[in-house]
XYZ file of N, CA and C in Angstrom:
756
model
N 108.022 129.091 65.660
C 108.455 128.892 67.033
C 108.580 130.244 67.732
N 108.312 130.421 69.004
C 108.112 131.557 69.959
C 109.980 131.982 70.082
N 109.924 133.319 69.275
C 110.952 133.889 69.827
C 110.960 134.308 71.110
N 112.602 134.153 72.023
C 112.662 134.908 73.146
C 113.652 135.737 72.956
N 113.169 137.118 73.488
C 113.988 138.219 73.312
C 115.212 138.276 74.512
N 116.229 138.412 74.296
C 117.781 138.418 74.149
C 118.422 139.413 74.895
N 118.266 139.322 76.148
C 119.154 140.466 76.975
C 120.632 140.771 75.598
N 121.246 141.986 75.288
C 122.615 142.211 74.727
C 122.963 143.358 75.269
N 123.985 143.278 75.086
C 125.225 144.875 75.530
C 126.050 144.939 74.621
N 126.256 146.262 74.416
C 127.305 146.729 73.179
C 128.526 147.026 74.159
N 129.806 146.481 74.098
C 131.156 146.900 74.415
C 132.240 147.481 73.526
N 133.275 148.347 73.914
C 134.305 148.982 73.127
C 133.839 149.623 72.406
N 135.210 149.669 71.326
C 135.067 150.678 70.032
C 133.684 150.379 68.926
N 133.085 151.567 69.137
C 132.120 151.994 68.109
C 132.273 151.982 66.548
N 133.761 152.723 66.315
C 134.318 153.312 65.369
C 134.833 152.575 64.926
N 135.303 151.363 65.375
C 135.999 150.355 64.836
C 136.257 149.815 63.657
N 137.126 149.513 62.805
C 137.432 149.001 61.066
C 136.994 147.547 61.291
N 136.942 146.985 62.484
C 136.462 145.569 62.172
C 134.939 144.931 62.357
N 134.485 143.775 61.838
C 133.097 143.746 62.055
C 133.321 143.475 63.307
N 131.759 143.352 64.058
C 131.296 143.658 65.310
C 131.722 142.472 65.651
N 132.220 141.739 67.262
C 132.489 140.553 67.473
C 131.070 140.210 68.132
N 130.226 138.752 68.299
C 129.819 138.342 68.970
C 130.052 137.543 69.591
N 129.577 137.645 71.201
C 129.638 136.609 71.658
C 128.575 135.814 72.693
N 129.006 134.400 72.618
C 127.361 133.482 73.040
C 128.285 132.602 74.025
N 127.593 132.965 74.967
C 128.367 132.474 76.649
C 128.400 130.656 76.607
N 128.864 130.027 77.652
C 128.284 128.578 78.139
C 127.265 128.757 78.801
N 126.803 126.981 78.822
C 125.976 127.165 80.023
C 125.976 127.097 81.741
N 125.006 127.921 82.085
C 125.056 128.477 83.511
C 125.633 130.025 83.717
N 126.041 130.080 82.587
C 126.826 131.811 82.654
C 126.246 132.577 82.501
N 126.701 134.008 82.783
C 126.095 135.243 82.087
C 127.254 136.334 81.903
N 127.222 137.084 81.352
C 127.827 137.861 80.195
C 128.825 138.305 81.245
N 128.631 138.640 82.572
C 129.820 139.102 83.502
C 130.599 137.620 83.960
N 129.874 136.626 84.101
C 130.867 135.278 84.484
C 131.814 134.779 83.058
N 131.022 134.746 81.858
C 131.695 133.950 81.052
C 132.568 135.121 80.431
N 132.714 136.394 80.311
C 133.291 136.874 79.005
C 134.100 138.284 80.104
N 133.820 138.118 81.730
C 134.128 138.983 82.625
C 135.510 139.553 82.493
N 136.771 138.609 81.553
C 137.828 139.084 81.786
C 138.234 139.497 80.277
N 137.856 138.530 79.683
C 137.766 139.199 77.939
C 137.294 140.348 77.539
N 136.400 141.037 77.792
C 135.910 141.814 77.348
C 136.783 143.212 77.729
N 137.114 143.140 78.820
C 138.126 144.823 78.552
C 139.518 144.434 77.656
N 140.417 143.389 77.227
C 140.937 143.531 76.421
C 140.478 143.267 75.099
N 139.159 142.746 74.834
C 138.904 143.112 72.996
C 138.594 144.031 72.991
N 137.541 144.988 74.276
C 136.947 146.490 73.474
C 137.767 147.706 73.331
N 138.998 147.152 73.542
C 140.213 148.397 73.213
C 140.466 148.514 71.645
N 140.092 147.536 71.322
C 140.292 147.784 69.523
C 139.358 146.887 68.519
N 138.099 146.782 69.296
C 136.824 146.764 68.316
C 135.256 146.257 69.280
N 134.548 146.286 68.646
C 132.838 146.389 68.935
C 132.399 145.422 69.370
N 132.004 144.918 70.287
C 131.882 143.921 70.866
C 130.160 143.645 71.306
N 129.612 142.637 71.221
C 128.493 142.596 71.211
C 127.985 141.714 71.978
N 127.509 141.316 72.926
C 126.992 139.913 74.141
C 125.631 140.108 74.489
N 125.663 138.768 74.343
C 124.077 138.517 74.233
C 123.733 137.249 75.683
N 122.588 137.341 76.631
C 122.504 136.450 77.167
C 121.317 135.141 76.687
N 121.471 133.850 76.526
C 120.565 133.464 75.746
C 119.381 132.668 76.939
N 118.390 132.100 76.498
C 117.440 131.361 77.169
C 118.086 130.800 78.643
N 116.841 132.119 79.221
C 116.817 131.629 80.511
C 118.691 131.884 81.424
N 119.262 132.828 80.910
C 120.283 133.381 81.214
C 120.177 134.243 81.714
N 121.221 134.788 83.026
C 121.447 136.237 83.240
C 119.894 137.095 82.774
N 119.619 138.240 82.343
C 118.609 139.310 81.805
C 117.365 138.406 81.306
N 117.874 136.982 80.274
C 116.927 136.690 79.382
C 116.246 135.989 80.001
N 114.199 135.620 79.859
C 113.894 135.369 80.111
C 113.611 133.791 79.957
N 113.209 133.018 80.601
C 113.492 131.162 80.732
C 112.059 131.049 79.348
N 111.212 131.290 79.624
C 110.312 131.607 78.387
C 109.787 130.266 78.878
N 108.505 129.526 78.356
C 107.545 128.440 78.066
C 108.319 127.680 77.132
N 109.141 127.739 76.416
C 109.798 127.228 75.079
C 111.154 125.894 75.712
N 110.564 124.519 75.178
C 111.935 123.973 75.650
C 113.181 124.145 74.714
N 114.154 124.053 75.535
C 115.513 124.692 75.113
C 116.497 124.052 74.110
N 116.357 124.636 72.886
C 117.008 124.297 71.825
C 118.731 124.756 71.319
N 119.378 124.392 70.752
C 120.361 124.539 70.121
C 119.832 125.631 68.872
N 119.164 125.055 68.636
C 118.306 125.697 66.737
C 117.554 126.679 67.242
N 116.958 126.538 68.559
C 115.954 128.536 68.778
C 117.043 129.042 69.551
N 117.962 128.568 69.995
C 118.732 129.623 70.445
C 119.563 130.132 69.226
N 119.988 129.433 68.671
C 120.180 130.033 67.125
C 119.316 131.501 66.705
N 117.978 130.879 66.645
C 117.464 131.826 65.917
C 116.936 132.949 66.638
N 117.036 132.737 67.866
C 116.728 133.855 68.718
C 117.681 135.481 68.570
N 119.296 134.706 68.769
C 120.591 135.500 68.296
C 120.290 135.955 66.505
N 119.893 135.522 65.722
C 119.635 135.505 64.892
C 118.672 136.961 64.494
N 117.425 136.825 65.144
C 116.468 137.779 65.740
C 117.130 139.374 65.973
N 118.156 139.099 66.683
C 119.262 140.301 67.516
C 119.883 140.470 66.736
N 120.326 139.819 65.477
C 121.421 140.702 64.607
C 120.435 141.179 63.502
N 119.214 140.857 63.084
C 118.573 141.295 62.506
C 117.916 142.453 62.595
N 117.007 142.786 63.831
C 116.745 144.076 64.956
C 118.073 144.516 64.786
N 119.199 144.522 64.587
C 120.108 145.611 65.042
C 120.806 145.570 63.727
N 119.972 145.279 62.474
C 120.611 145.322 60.998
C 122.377 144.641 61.181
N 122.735 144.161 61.597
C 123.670 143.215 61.696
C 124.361 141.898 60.446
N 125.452 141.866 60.452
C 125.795 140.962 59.562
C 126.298 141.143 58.092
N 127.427 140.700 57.971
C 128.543 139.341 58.603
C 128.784 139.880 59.525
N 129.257 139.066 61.084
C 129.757 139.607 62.075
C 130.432 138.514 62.501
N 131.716 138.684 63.242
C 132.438 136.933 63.902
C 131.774 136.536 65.352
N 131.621 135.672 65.095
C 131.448 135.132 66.430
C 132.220 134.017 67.118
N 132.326 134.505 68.491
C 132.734 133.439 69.565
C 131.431 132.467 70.933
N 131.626 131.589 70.074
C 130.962 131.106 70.944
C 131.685 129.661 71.899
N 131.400 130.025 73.157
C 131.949 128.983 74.530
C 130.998 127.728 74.924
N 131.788 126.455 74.769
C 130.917 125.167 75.076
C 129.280 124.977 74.734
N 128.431 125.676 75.508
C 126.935 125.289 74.806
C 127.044 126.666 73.557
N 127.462 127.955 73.924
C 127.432 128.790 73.226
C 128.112 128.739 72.018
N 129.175 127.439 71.907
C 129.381 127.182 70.669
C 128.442 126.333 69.826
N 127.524 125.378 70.420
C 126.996 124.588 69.835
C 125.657 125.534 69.243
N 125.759 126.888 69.988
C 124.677 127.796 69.254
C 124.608 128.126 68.113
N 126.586 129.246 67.938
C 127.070 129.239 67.379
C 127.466 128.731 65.503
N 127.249 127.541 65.955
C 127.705 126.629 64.774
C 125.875 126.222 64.047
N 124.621 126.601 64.692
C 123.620 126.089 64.369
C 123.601 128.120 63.744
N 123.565 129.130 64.622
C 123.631 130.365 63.576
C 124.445 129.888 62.470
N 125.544 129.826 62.111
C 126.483 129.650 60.786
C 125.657 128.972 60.051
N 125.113 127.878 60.662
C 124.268 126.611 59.191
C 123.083 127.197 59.470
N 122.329 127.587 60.251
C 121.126 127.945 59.613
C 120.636 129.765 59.247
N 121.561 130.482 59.786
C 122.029 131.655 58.915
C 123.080 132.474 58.576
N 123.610 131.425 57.634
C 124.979 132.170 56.982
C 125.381 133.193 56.610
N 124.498 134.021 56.113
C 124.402 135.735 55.871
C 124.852 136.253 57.014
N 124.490 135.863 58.211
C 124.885 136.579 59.428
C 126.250 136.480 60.249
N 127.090 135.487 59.356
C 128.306 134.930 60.398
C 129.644 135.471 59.212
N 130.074 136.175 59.499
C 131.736 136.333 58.704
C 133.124 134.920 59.369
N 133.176 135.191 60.169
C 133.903 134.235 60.913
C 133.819 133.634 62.078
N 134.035 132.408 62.037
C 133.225 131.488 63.558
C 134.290 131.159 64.395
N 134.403 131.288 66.045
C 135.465 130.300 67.097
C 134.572 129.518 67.632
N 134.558 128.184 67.458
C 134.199 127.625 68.472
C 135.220 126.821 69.374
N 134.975 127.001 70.708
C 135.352 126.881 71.716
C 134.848 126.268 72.698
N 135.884 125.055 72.931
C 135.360 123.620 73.493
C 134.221 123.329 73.753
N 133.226 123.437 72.004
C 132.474 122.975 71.609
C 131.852 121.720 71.440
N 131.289 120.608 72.010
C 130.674 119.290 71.259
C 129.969 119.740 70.648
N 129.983 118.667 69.645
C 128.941 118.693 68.708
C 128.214 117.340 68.552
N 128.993 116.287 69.404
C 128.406 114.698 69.239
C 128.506 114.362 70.473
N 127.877 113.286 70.955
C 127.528 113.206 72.340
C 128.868 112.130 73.102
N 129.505 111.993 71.828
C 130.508 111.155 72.607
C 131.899 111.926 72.481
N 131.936 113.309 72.593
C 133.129 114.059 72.383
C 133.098 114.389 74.259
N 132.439 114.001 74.691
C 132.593 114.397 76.413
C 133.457 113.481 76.878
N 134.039 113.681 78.228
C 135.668 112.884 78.862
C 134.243 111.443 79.162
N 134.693 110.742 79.860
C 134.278 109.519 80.134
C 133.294 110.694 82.147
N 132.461 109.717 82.147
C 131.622 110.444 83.429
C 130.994 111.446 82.735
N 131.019 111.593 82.236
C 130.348 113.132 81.717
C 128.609 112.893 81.939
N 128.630 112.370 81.001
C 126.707 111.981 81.201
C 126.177 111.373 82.191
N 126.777 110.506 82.944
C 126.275 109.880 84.422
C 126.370 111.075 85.253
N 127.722 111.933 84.956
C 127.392 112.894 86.323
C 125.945 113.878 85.597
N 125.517 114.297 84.863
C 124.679 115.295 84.499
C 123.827 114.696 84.630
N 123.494 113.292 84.072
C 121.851 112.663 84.706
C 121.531 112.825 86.372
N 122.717 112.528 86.947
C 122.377 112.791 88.483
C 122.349 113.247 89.421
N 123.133 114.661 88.269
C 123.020 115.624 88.965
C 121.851 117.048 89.098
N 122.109 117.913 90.338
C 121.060 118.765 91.318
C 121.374 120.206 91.317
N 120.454 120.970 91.678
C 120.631 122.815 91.962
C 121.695 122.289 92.629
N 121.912 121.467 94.177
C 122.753 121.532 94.861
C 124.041 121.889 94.451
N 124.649 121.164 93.324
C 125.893 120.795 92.458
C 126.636 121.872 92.054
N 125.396 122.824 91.467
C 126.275 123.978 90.599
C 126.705 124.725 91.481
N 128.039 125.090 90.905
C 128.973 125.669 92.193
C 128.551 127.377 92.581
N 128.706 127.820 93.390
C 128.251 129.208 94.155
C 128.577 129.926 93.281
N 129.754 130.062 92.582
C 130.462 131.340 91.877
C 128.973 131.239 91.024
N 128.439 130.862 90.250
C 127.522 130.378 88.820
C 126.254 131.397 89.541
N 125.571 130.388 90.610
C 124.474 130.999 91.781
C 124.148 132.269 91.481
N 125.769 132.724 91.917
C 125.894 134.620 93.094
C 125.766 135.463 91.562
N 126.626 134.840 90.378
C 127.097 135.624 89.269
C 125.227 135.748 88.755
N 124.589 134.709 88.648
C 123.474 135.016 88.130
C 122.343 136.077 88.991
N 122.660 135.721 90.145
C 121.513 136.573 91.186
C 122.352 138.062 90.947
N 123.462 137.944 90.792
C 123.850 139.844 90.462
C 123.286 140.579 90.028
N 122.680 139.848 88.538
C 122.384 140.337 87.289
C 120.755 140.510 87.129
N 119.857 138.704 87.499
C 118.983 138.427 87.218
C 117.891 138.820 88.704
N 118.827 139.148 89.806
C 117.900 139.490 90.910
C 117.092 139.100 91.424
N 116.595 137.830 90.778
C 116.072 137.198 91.239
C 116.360 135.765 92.007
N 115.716 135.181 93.336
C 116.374 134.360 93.983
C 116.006 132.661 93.401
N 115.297 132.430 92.705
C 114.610 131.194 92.235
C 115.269 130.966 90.309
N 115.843 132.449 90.165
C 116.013 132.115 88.136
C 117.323 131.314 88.325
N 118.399 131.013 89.054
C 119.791 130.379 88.690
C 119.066 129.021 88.541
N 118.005 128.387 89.469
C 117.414 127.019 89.462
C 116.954 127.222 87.917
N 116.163 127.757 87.626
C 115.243 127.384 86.452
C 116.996 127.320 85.296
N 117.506 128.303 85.504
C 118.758 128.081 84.554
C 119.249 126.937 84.398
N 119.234 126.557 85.883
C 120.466 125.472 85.891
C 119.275 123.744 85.183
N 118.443 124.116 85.539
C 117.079 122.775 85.007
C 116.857 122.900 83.315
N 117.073 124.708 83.200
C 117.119 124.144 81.397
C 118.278 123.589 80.757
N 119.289 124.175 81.241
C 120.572 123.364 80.720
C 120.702 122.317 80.766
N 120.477 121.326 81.752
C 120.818 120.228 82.282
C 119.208 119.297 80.981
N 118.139 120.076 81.178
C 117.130 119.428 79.562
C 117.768 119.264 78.756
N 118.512 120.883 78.395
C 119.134 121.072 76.805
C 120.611 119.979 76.563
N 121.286 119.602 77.532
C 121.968 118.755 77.072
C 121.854 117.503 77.054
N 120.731 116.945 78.019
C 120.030 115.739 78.438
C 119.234 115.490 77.133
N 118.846 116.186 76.402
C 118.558 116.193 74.926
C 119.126 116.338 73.791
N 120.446 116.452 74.003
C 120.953 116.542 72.717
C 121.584 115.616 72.197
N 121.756 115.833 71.033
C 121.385 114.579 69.630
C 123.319 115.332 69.013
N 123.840 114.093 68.141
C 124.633 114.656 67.596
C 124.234 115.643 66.672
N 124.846 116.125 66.108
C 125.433 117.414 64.933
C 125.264 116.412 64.109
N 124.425 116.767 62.880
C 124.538 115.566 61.473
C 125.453 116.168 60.648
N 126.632 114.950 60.142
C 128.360 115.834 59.988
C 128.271 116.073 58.503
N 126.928 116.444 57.665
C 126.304 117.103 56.863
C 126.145 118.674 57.235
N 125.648 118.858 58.243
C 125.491 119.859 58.579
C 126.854 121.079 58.906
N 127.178 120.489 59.992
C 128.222 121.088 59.912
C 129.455 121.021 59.224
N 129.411 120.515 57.562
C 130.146 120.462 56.507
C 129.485 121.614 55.792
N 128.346 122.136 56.187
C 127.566 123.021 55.556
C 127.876 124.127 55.677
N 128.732 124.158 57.214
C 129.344 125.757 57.329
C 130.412 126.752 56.606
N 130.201 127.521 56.128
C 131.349 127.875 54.558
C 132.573 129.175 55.429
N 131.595 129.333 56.566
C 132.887 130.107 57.293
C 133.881 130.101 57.580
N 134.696 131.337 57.484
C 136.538 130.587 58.148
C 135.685 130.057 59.852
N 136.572 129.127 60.049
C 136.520 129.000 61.490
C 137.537 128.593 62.397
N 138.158 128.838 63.537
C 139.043 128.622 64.214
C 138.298 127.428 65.466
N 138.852 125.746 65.062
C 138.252 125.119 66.527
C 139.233 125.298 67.618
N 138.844 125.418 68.743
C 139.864 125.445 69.310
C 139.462 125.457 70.871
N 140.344 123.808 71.869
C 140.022 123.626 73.006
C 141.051 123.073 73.470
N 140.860 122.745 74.928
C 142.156 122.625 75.509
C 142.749 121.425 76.249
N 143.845 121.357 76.374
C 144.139 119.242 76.714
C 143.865 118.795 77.641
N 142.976 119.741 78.598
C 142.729 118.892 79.594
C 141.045 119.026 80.260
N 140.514 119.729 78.241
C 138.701 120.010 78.800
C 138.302 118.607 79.104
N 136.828 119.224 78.922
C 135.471 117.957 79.304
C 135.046 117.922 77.909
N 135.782 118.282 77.130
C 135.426 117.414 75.615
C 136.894 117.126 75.203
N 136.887 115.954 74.604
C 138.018 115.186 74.284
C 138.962 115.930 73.124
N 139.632 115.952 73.339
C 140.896 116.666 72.032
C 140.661 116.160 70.838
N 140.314 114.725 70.975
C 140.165 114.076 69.490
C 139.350 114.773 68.980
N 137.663 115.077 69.914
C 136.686 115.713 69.005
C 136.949 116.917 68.447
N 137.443 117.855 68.895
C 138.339 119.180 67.712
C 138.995 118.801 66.540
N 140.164 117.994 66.565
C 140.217 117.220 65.933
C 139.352 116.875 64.647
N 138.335 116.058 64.925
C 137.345 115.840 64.085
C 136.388 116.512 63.305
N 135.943 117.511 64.260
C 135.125 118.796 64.125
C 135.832 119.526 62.749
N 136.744 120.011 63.207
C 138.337 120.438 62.117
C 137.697 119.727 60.469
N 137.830 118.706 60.532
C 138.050 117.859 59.692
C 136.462 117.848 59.073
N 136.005 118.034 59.627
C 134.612 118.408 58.707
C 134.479 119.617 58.292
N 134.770 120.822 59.208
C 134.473 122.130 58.219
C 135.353 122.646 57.084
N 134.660 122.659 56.237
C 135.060 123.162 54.688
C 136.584 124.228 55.102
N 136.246 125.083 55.722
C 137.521 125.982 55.585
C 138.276 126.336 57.502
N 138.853 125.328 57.874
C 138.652 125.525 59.442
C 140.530 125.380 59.810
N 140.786 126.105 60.806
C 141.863 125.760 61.889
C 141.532 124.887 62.945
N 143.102 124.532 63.487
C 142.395 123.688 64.668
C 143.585 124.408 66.095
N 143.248 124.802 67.102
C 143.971 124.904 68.256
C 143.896 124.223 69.519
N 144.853 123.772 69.879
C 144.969 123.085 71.303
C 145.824 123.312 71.929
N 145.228 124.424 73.081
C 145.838 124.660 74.265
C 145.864 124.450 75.367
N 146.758 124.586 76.302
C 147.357 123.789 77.559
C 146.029 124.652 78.190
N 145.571 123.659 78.918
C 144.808 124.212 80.242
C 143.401 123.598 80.892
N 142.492 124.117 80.714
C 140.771 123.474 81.011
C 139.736 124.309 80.259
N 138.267 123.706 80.488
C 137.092 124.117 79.881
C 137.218 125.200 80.553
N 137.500 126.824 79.753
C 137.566 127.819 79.331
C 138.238 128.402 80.105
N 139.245 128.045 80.719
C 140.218 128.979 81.951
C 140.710 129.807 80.496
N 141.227 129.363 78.747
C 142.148 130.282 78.179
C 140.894 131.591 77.350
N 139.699 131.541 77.659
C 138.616 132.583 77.490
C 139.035 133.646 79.107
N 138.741 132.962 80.096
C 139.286 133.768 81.455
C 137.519 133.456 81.878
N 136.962 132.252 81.633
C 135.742 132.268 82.295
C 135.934 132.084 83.779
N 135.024 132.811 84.298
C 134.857 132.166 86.130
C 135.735 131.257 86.958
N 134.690 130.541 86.639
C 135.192 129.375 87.671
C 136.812 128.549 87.052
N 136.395 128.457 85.857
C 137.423 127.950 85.469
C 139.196 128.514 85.673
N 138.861 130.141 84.767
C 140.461 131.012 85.186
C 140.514 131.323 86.777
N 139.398 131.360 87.593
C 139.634 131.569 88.908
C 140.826 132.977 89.379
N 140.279 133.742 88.303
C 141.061 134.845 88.559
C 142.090 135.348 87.654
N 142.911 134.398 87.460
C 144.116 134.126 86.893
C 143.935 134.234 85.319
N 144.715 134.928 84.562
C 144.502 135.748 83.523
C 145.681 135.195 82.499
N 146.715 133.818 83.111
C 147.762 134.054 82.225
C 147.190 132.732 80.911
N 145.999 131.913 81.171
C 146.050 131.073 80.082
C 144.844 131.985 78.786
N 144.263 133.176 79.358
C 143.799 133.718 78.326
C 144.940 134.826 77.475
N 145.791 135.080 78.535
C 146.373 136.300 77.780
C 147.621 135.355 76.628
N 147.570 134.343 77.210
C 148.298 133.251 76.004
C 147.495 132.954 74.856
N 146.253 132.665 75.148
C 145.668 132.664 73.837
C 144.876 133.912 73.411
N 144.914 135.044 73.727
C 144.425 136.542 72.988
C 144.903 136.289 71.574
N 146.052 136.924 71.519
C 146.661 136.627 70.392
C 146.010 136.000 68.901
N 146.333 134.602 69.233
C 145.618 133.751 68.435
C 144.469 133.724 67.682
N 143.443 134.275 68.820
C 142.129 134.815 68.272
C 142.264 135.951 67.596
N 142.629 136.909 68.007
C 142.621 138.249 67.289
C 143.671 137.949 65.732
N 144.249 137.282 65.785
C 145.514 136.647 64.608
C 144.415 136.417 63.635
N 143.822 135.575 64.282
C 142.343 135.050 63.261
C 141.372 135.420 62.866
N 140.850 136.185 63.290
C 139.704 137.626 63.435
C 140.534 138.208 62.227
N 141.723 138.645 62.716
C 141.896 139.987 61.262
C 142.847 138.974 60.101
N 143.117 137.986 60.408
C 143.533 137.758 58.815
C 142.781 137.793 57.880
């Protein structure tokens, strides 16, 4: 399968005692919308690594329809080119479902996994979920998403093609076979919040399949406690509540 090469940026400490963190955005984001407020408090005390994937921000939309498993292996690609691995990763909503396909399909490369209000089955979404995405348009996606991508990508036509592969890539997706992700041997921290667009139960569940996993549920929405965009809308106090936690988990 046609690799696509991987806009990344190295953040923080170089020197750092801990492995490198990665991280794999949602979809519609790019590395300044989804990780815009996180990233100056992890690179104060370790290496931070972001990658934009298919048809994101830098990376290019490519001929290739949009997978869970090549975006896997694309990131995959990038820790390899950059001799990489074990390294933790965080990955956000689609970027977790990346996430969790790196861990099972290359384990050498993952020390410790977050996923973050992750599905992995098609019925872990609130109720509306799939009627609104079948019918929904460019029109829909909200401006902040638009402006954040034209910053980066400069171009006036790539947020559309973004916003048309995402809306494929989830319009196609199939559950997680709960083989698979029993397959993952990583520590992992699940962890989403009581009032996302994936149901609490499914963490929950998720939990309950991986071999060695935590589970967290915190007060708030799909990724306001990361400090994504649209979601934290500025406001910094449901990530700086859950910093902690993550980093708790990272270095135990």
């Amino acid at each position: 399968m046609t690799r696509i090469p991987l806009h990344r940026e190295w953040h923080g400490d170089e020197d750092s005692p801990h492995p490198p963190l990665l991280l794999l955005h949602g979809g519609g984001s790019t590395i300044e919308s989804n990780w815009g407020m996180l990233l100056p408090l992890l690179e104060r005390t370790r290496s931070v690594l972001a990658v934009e994937l298919q048809g994101h921000g830098r990376t290019a939309s490519g001929d290739r329809e949009p997978s869970f498993e090549a975006s896997a292996d694309d990131v995959a690609a990038v820790l390899e080119e950059l001799h990489l691995g074990p390294v933790d990763v965080l990955g956000f909503s689609n970027g977790g479902q990346v996430a969790l396909q790196l861990a099972a399909r290359h384990p050498d490369r993952v020390r410790k996994l977050v996923l973050a209000s992750a599905p992995l089955h098609r019925d872990a979404m609130v109720d509306g979920f799939w009627a609104g995405l079948e019918a929904g348009r460019f029109e829909d996606l909200p401006a902040v998403y638009a402006q954040a991508d034209f910053a980066v990508s400069r171009d006036p036509g790539h947020a559309e093609r973004m916003f048309e592969l995402d809306r494929r890539l989830m319009l196609g997706f199939q559950d997680f076979p709960d083989d698979l992700v029993a397959s993952v041997t990583a520590p992992t921290l699940v962890v989403g919040a009581d009032r996302d667009v994936v149901r609490s139960a499914h963490f929950v569940e998720v939990a309950a399949l991986l071999p060695d996993a935590r589970l967290l549920i915190v007060p708030g929405t799909h990724g306001d406690y990361l400090g994504e965009l649209l979601a934290a809308a500025g406001d910094d106090a449901a990530l700086r509540a859950f910093l902690p936690h993550l980093i708790a988990f990272l270095d135990s």
